[in-house]
C-alpha positions as MATLAB code, in Angstrom:
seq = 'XXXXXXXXXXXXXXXXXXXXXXXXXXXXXXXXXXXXXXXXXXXXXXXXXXXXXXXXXXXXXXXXXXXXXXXXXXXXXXXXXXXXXXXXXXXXXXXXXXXXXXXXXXXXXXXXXXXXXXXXXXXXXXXXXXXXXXXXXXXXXXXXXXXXXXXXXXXXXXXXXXXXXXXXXXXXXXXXXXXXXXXXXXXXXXXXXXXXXXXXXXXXXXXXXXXXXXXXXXXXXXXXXXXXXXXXXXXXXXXXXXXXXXXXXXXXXXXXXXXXXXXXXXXXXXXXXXXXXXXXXXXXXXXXXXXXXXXXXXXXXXXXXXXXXXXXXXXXXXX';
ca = [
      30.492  -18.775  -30.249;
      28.151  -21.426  -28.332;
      29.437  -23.992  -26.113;
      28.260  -27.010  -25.328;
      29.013  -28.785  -22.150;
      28.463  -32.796  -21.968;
      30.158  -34.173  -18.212;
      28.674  -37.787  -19.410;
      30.141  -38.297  -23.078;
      29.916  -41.539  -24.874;
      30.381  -43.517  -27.329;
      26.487  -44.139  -28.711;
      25.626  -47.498  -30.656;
      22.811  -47.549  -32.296;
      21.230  -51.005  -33.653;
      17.968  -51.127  -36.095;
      16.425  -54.472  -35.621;
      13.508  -55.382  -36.723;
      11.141  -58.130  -34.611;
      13.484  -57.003  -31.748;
      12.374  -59.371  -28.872;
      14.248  -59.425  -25.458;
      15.766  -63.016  -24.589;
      16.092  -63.650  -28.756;
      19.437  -63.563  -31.063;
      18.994  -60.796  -33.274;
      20.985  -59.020  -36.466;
      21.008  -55.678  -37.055;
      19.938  -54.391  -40.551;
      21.607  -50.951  -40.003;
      24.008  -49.829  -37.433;
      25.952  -46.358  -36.721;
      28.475  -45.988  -33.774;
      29.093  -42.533  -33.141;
      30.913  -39.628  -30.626;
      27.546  -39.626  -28.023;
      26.188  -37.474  -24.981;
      23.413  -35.100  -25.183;
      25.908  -31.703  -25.764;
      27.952  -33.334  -27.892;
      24.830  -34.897  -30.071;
      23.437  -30.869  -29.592;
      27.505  -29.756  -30.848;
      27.310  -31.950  -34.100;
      23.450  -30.649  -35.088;
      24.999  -27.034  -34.630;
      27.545  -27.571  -36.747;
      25.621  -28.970  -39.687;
      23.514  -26.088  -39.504;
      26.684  -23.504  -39.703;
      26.760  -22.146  -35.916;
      30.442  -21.869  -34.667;
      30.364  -24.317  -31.479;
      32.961  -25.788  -29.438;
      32.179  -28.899  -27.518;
      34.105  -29.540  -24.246;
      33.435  -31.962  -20.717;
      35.055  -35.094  -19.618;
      36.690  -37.526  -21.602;
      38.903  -40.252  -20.459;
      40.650  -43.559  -21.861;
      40.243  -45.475  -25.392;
      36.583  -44.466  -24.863;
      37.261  -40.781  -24.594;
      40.060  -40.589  -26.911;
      37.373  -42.075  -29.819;
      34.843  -39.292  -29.164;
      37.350  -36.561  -29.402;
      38.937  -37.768  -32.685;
      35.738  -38.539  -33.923;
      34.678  -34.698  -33.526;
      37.750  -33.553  -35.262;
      36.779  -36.023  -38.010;
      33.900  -34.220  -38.138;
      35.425  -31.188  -37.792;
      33.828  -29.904  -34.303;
      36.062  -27.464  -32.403;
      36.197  -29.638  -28.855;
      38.374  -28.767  -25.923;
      37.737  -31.363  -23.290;
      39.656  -32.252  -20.033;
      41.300  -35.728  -19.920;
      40.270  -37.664  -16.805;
      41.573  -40.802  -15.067;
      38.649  -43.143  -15.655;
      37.386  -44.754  -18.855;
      34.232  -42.884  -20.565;
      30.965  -44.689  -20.837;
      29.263  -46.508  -24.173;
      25.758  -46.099  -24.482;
      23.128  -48.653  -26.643;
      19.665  -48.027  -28.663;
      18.311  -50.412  -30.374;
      15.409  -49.333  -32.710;
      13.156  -51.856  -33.919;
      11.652  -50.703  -37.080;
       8.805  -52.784  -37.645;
       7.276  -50.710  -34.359;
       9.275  -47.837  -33.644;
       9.876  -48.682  -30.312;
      13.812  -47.731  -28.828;
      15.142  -49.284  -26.123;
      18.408  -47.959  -24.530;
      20.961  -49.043  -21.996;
      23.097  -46.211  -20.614;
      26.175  -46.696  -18.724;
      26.374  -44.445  -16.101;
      30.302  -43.115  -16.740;
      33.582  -42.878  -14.963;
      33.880  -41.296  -11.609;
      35.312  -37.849  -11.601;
      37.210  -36.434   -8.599;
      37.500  -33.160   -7.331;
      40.278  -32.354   -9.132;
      38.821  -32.815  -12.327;
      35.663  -30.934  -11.796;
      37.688  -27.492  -10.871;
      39.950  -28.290  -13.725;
      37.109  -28.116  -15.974;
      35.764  -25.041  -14.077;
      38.650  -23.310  -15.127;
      38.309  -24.503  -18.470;
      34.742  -23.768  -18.961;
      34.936  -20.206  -17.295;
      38.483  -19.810  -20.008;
      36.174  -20.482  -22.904;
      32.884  -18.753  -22.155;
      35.367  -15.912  -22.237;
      34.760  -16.010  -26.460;
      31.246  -16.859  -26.218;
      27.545  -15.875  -26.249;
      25.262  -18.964  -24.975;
      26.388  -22.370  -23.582;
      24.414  -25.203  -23.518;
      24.869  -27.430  -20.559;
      23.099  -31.077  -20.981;
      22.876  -34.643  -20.127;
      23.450  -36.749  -16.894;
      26.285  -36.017  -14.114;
      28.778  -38.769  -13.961;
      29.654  -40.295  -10.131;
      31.351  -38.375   -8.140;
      29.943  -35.119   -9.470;
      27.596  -33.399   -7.247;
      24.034  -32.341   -8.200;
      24.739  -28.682   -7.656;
      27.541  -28.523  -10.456;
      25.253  -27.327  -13.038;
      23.588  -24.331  -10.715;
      26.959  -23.425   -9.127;
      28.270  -23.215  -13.462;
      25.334  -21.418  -13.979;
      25.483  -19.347  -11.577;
      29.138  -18.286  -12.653;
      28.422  -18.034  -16.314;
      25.266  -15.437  -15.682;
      27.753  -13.347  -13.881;
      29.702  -12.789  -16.967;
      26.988  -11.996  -19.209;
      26.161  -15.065  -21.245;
      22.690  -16.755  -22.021;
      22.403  -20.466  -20.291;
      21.062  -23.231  -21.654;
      20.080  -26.234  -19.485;
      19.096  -29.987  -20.379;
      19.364  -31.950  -17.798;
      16.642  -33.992  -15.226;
      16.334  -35.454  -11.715;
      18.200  -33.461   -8.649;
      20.808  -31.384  -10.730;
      17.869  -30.404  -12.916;
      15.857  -28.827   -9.843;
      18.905  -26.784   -8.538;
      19.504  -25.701  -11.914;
      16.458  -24.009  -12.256;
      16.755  -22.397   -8.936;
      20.214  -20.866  -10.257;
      17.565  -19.039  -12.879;
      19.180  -20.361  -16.292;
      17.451  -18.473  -19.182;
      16.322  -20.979  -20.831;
      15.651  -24.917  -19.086;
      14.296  -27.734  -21.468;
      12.980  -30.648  -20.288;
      10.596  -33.339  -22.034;
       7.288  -34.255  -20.288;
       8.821  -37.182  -18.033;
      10.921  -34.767  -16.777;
       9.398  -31.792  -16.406;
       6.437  -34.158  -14.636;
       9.370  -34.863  -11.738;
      10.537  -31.106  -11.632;
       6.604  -29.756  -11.136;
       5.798  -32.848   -9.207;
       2.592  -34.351  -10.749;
       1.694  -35.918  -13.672;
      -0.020  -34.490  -16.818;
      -3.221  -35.698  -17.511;
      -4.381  -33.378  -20.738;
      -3.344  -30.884  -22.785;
      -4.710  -27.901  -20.339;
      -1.735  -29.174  -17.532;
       1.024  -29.606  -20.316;
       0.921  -25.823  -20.924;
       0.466  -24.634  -17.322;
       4.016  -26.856  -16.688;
       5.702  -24.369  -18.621;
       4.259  -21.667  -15.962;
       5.143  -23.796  -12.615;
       8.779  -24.027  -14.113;
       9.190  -20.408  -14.857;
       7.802  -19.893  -11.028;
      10.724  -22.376  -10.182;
      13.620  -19.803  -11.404;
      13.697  -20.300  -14.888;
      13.645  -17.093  -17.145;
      11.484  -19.615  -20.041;
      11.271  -22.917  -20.123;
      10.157  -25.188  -23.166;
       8.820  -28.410  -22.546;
       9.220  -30.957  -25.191;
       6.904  -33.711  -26.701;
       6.943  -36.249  -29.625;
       4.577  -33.698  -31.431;
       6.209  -30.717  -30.657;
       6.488  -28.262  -27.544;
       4.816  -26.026  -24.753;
       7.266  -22.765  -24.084;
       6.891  -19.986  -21.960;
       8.714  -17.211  -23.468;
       9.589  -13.479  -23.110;
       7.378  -11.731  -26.193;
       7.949   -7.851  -26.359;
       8.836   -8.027  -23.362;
       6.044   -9.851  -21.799;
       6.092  -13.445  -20.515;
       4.007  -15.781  -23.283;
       2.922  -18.829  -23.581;
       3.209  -20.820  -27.198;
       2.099  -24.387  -28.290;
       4.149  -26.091  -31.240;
       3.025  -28.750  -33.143;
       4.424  -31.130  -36.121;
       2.021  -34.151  -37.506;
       4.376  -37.172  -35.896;
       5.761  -38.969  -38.491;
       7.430  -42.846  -39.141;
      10.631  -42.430  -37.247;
      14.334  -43.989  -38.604;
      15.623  -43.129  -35.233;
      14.333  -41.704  -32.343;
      17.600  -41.128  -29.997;
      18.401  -37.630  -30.326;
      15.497  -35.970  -31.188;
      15.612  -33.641  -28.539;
      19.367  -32.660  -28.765;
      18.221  -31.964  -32.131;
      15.635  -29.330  -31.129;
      17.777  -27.673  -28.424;
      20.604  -27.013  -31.757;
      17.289  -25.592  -34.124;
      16.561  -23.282  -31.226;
      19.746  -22.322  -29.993;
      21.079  -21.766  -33.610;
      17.861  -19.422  -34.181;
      18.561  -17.646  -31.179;
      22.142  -17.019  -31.839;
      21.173  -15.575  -34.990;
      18.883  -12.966  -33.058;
      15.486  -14.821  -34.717;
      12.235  -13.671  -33.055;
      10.881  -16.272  -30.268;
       8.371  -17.833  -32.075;
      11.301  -18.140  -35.316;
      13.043  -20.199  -32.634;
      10.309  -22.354  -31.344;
       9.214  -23.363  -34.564;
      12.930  -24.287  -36.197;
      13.634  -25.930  -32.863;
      10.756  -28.483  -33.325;
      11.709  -28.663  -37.548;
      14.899  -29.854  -36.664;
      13.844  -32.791  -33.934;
      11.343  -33.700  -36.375;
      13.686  -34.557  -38.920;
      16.181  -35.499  -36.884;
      14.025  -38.951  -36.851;
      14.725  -39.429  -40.434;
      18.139  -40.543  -39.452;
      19.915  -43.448  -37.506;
      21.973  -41.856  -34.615;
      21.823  -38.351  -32.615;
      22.631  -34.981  -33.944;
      22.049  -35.749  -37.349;
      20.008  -33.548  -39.300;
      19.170  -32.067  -42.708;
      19.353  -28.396  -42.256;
      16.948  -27.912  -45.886;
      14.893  -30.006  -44.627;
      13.997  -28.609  -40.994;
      13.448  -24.886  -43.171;
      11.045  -27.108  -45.218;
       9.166  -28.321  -42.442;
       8.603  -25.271  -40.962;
       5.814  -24.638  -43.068;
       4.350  -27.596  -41.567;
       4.096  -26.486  -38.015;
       1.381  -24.663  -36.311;
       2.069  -22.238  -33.589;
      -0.646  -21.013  -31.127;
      -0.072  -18.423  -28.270;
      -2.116  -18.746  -25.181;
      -3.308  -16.133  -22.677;
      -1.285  -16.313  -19.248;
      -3.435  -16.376  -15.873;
      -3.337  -12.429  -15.016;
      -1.305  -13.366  -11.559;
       1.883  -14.965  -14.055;
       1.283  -11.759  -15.875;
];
């Protein structure tokens, strides 16, 4: 079983609009209003691609009420723990005509301390049944930045792999709670490291600096792919993924999508590089569809022939 853990679920609108222009009175050619957050977005992409998840967090009021029916709609296993305050909505609107998305995030209900051991409990109940969970998105008020390490910390104790998506504060005390696997995209990883990138030669030493942080690998997402560092036979290695970026439908997601092609590969005991490369199929197509987590599983095998994968030597003091 893989869990996914989302502490900030949604409800996620997404708009296409095309000439989008801020101040102006627009109509949307194509809209989708769906169950939102990045481990519930990561939740649904698992489940289209056959991986038994459950999805559980915070979820509270109308708001929350819609995302969990939703999931059993869609037939998602979720187990979340009611809380006093509504949950948030979240907008994108895509304009087509550019591919630029632009997205307002609300930034959710306060949660006490009441509700955060409650879930502790619940989380530590269900890992119980499980092999990986996948903790991602934003903290809500209330919750403190450590909450991700502290789960972390708990779930490495009892044996399971950790996932992390996450940025800012909570992000950096995650990786000190040495997660297995931490995945941020270049903005972030830029504010975990601390500098900018300015070429491709600093992209793949992030991967490094992260690994030095705590993390067992990290994978660093970009439009056109990823850098990882990765365990090999054994041996720490670093691997650049590419896809030829392609005219996107929607862009929202596209990471939540790679985090379910890797994590579904790596449940299924695929070799690193297997995982890598499936990870990046799946965001890549993910952008062929309006709204996050939805994917065509034949489709991300299809693209994998498109992808090139190149290992590079470490520095002999990572080594």
């Amino acid at each position: 079983m893989i869990i996914t853990v989302t502490l900030n679920a949604a409800i996620d609108k997404s708009l296409s609009v095309p000439n989008f222009r801020v101040g102006r009175r627009h109509r949307a050619v194509e809209q989708r209003t769906m169950a939102g957050g990045k481990g519930v977005n990561i939740a649904r992409a698992l489940k289209t691609l056959g991986q038994p998840v459950i999805a559980t967090g915070f979820a509270g009021g109308a708001t929350g009420t819609y995302i969990v029916e939703q999931l059993t709609e869609e037939a998602i296993l979720s187990d979340f723990v009611r809380i006093r305050e509504e949950s948030r909505m979240n907008t994108s609107v895509l304009d087509p005509t550019n591919g630029l998305a632009s997205e307002i995030n609300e930034r959710g209900p306060r949660i006490s301390e009441q509700e955060v051991e409650l879930f502790r409990d619940k989380l530590l109940y269900l890992a119980r049944g499980a092999a990986i969970v996948v903790l991602a998105g934003s903290l809500p008020p209330g919750v403190g930045p450590d909450l991700y390490a502290s789960l972390i910390a708990d779930l490495e104790k009892m044996g399971l792999t950790t996932v992390i998506d996450t940025d800012g504060e909570p992000l950096r005390q995650a990786v000190r709670a040495e997660p297995d696997v931490v995945s941020p995209n270049l903005m972030e990883a830029e504010e975990l490291v601390g500098h900018e990138f300015g070429n491709e030669e600093e992209r793949t030493a992030a991967v490094r600096e992260i690994v030095e942080l705590g993390a067992r690998e990290a994978i660093v997402t970009a439009p056109d792919g990823c850098y990882a560092q990765v365990m090999f036979e054994g041996r720490p290695s670093v691997r650049r993924v590419r896809i030829e970026e392609r005219e996107a439908v929607g862009k929202r997601g596209s990471g939540d999508a790679f985090i379910a092609g890797y994590v579904a590969a790596r449940y299924e005991g695929r070799p690193p590089d297997h995982c890598l490369r499936f990870g990046v199929a799946c965001g890549a197509e993910s952008t062929n569809h309006l709204g996050a987590g939805r994917i065509d599983p034949r489709e991300a095998r299809r693209l994998m022939s498109e992808i090139e994968l190149n290992g590079m030597e470490l520095p002999e003091q990572v080594r």
